mmCIF file of C-alpha atoms in Angstrom:
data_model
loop_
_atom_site.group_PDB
_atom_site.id
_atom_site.type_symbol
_atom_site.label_atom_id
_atom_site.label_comp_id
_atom_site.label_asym_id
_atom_site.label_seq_id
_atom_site.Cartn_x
_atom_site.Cartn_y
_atom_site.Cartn_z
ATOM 1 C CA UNK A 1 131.217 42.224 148.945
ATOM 2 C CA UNK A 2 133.879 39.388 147.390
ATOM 3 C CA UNK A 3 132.568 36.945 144.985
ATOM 4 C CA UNK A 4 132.182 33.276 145.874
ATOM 5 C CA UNK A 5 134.685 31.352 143.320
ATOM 6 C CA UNK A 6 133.944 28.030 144.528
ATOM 7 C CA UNK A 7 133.323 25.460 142.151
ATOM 8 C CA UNK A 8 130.437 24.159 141.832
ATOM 9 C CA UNK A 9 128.260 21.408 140.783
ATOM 10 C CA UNK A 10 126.369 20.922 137.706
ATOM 11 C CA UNK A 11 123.293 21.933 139.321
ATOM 12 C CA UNK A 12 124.568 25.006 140.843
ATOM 13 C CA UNK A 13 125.122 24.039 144.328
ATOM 14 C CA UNK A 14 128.850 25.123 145.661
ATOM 15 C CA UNK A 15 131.383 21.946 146.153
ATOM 16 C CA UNK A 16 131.932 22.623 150.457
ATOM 17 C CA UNK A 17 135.179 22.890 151.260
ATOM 18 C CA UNK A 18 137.000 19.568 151.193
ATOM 19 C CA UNK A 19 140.804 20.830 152.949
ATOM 20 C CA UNK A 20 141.453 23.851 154.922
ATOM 21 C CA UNK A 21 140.417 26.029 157.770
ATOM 22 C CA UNK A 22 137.551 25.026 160.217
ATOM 23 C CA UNK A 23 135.449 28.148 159.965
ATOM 24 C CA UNK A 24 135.730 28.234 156.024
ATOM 25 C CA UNK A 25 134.647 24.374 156.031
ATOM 26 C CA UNK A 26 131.931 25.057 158.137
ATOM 27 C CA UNK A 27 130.441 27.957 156.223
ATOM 28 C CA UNK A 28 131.103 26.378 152.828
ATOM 29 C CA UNK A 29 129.264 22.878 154.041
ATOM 30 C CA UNK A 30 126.056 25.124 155.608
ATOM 31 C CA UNK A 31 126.446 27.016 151.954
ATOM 32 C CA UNK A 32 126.188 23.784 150.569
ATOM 33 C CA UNK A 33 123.161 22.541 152.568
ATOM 34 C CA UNK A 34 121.325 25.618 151.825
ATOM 35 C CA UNK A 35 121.545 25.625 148.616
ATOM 36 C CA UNK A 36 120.136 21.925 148.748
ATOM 37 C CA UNK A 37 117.086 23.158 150.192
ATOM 38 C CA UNK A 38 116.276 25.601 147.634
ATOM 39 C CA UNK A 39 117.208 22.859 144.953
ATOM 40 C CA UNK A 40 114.634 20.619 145.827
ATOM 41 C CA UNK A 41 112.453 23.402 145.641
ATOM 42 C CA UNK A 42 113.467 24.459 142.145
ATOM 43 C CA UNK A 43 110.808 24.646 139.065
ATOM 44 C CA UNK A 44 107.979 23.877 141.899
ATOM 45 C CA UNK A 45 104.777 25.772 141.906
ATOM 46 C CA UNK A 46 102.846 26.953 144.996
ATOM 47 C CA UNK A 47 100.603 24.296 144.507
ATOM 48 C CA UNK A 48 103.534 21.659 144.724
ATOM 49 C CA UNK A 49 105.280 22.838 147.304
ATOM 50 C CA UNK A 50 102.278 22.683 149.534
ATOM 51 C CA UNK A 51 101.492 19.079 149.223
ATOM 52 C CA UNK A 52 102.668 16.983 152.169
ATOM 53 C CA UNK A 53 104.658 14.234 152.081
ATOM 54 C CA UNK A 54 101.860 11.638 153.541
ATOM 55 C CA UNK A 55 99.239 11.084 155.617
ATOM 56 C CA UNK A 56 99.346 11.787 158.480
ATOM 57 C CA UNK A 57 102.283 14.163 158.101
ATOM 58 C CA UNK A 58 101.413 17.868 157.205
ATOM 59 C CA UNK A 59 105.129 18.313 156.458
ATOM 60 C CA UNK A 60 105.719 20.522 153.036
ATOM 61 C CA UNK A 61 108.362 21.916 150.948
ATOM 62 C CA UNK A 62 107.109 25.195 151.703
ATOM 63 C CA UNK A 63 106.941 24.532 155.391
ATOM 64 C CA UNK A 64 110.208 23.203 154.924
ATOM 65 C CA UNK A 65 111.317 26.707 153.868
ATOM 66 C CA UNK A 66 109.310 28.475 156.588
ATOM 67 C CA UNK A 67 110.969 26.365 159.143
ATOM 68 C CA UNK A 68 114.417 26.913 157.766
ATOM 69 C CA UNK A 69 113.736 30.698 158.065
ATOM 70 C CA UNK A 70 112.992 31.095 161.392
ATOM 71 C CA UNK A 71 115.819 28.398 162.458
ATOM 72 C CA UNK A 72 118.204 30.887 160.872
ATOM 73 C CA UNK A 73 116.513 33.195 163.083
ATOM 74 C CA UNK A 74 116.826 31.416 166.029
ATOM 75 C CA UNK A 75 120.631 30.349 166.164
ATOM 76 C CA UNK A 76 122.035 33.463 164.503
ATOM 77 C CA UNK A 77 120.036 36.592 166.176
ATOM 78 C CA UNK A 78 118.674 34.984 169.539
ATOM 79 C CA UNK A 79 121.469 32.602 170.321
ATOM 80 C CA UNK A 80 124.114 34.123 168.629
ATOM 81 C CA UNK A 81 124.015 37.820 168.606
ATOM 82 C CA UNK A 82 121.515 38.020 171.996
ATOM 83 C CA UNK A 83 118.905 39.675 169.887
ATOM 84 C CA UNK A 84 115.414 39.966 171.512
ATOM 85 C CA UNK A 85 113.394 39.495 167.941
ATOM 86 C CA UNK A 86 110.198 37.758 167.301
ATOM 87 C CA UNK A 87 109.370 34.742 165.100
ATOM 88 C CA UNK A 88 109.518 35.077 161.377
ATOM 89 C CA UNK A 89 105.684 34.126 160.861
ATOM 90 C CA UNK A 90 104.596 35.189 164.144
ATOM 91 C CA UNK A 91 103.140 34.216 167.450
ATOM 92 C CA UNK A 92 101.550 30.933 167.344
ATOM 93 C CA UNK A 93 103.537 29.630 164.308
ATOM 94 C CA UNK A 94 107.311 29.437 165.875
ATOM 95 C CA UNK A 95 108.297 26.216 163.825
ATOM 96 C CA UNK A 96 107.205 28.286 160.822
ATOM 97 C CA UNK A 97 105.500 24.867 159.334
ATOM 98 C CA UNK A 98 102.272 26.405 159.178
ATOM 99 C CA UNK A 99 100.585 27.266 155.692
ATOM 100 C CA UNK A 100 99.194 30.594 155.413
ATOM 101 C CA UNK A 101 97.498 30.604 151.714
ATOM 102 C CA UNK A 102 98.732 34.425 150.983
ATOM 103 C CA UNK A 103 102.100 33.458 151.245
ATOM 104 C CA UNK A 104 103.649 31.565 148.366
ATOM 105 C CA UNK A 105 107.156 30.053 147.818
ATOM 106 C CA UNK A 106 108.832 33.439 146.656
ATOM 107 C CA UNK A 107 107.602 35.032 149.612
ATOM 108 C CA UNK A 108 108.696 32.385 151.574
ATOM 109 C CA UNK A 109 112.084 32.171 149.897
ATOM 110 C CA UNK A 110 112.685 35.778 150.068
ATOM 111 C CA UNK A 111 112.338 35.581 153.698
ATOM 112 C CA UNK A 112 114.702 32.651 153.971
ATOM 113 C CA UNK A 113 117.678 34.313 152.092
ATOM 114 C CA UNK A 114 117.248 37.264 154.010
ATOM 115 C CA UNK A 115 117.606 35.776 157.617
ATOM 116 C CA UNK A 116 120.359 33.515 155.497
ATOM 117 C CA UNK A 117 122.310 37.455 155.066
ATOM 118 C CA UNK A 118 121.596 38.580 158.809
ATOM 119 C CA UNK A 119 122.744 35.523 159.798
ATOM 120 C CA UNK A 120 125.518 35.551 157.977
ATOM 121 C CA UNK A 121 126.226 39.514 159.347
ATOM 122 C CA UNK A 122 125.969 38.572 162.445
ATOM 123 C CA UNK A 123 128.615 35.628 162.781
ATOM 124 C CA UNK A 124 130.928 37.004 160.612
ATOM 125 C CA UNK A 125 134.373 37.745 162.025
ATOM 126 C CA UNK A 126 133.108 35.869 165.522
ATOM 127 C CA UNK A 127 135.996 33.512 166.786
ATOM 128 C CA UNK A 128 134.200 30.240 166.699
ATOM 129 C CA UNK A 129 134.948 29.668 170.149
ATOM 130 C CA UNK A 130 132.984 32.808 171.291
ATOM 131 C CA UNK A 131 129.385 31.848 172.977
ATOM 132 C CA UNK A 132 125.747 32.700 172.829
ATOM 133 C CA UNK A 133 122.824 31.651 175.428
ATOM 134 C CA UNK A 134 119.767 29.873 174.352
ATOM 135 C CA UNK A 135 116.663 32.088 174.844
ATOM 136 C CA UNK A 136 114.303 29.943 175.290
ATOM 137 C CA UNK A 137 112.958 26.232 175.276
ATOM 138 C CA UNK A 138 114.387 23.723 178.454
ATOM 139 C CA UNK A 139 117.960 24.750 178.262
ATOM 140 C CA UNK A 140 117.355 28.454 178.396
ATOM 141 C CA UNK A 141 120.687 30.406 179.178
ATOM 142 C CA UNK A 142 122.645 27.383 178.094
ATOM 143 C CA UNK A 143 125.971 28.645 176.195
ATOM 144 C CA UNK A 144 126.962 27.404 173.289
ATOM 145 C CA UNK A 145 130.164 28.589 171.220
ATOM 146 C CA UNK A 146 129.624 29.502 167.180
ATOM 147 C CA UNK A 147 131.233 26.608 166.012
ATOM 148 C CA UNK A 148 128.646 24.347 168.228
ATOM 149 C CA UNK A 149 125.786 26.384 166.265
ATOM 150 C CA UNK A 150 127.306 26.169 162.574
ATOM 151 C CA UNK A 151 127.559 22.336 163.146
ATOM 152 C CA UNK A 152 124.352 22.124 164.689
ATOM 153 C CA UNK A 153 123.110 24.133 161.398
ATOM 154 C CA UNK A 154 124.755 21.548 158.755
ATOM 155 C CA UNK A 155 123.035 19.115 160.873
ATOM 156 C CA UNK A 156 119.723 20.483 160.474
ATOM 157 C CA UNK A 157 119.888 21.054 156.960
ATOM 158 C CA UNK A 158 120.841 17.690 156.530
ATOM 159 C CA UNK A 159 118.058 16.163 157.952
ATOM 160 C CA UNK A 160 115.270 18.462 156.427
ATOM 161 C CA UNK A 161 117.271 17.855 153.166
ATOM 162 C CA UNK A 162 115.932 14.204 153.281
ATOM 163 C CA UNK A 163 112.427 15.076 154.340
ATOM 164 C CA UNK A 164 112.577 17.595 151.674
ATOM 165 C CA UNK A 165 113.920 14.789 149.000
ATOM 166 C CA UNK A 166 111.428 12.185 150.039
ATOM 167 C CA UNK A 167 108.788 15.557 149.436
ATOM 168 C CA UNK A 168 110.112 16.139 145.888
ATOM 169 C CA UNK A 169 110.278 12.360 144.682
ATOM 170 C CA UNK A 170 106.771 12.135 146.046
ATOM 171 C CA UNK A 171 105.594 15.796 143.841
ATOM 172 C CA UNK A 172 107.122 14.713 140.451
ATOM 173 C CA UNK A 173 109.537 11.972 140.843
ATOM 174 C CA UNK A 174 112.441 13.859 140.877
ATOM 175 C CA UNK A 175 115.857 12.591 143.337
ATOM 176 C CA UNK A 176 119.291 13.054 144.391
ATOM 177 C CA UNK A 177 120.893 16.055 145.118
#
């Protein structure tokens, strides 16, 4: 396994790739997103990252994560790699936004990283012009190439990284990143 010698900022996250190759931009800007997420989750507990953002949104930090989880899932094992595998958190709770009182933040982090490293298995050494099918949802059996799903990814991130900064600044104040 190399070592990630990135630089990176003063909060930990890696500096993405600002010159160079496509698929090591790509990576190193999801890398980047990522590590946002679990930023704005940082010094949180369960209690915090399970208050929503307002009424009537039920959207959480730790739903956040959830989500995030099974999104990996989705675009790296179904779409990607063809795998037939169920949702994260189950039947019934797809999106993964749903709170089950059990599972706290560590669980739910755990989780994320490790469909984070499958995903991360499974696309490495793919050309990024090599396709997958959707599995499911109104496109079904749609192909899309690698590179179309890492940019889709950053994209996602991004977004959820505002929900999830709007979530923090409304838990303790706390912004940027």
């Amino acid at each position: 396994m190399t070592t990630d010698t990135r630089p990176t900022l003063p909060d930990g996250r890696p500096v993405p790739h600002l010159t160079g190759d496509e698929r090591p931009m790509l990576d190193s800007w999801l890398d980047f997103h990522r590590a946002t997420l679990e930023l704005k989750c940082k010094e949180l507990d369960d209690a915090q990252v399970r208050a929503a953002a307002a009424e009537p949104s039920v959207l959480t930090l730790l739903g956040l994560v959830q989500h995030m989880a099974e999104v990996e899932r989705n675009w790296f094992q179904r779409t990607v790699a063809g795998l037939d595998v169920p949702p994260v958190y189950g039947e019934g709770n797809e999106s993964g936004y749903g709170l089950d009182p059990a599972r706290g933040l560590q669980e739910a982090l755990d989780t994320w990283r490790r469909e984070i490293a499958r995903g991360r298995e499974l696309s490495a050494g793919r050309p990024l012009d090599r396709t997958g099918r959707l599995a499911d949802g109104p496109m079904a059996g749609t192909e899309v190439s690698l590179r179309w799903v890492l940019i889709h990814m950053i994209e996602e991130y991004a977004r959820h990284n505002g929900h999830a900064d709007i979530l923090r600044e409304r838990i303790d104040g706390v912004t940027g990143a």
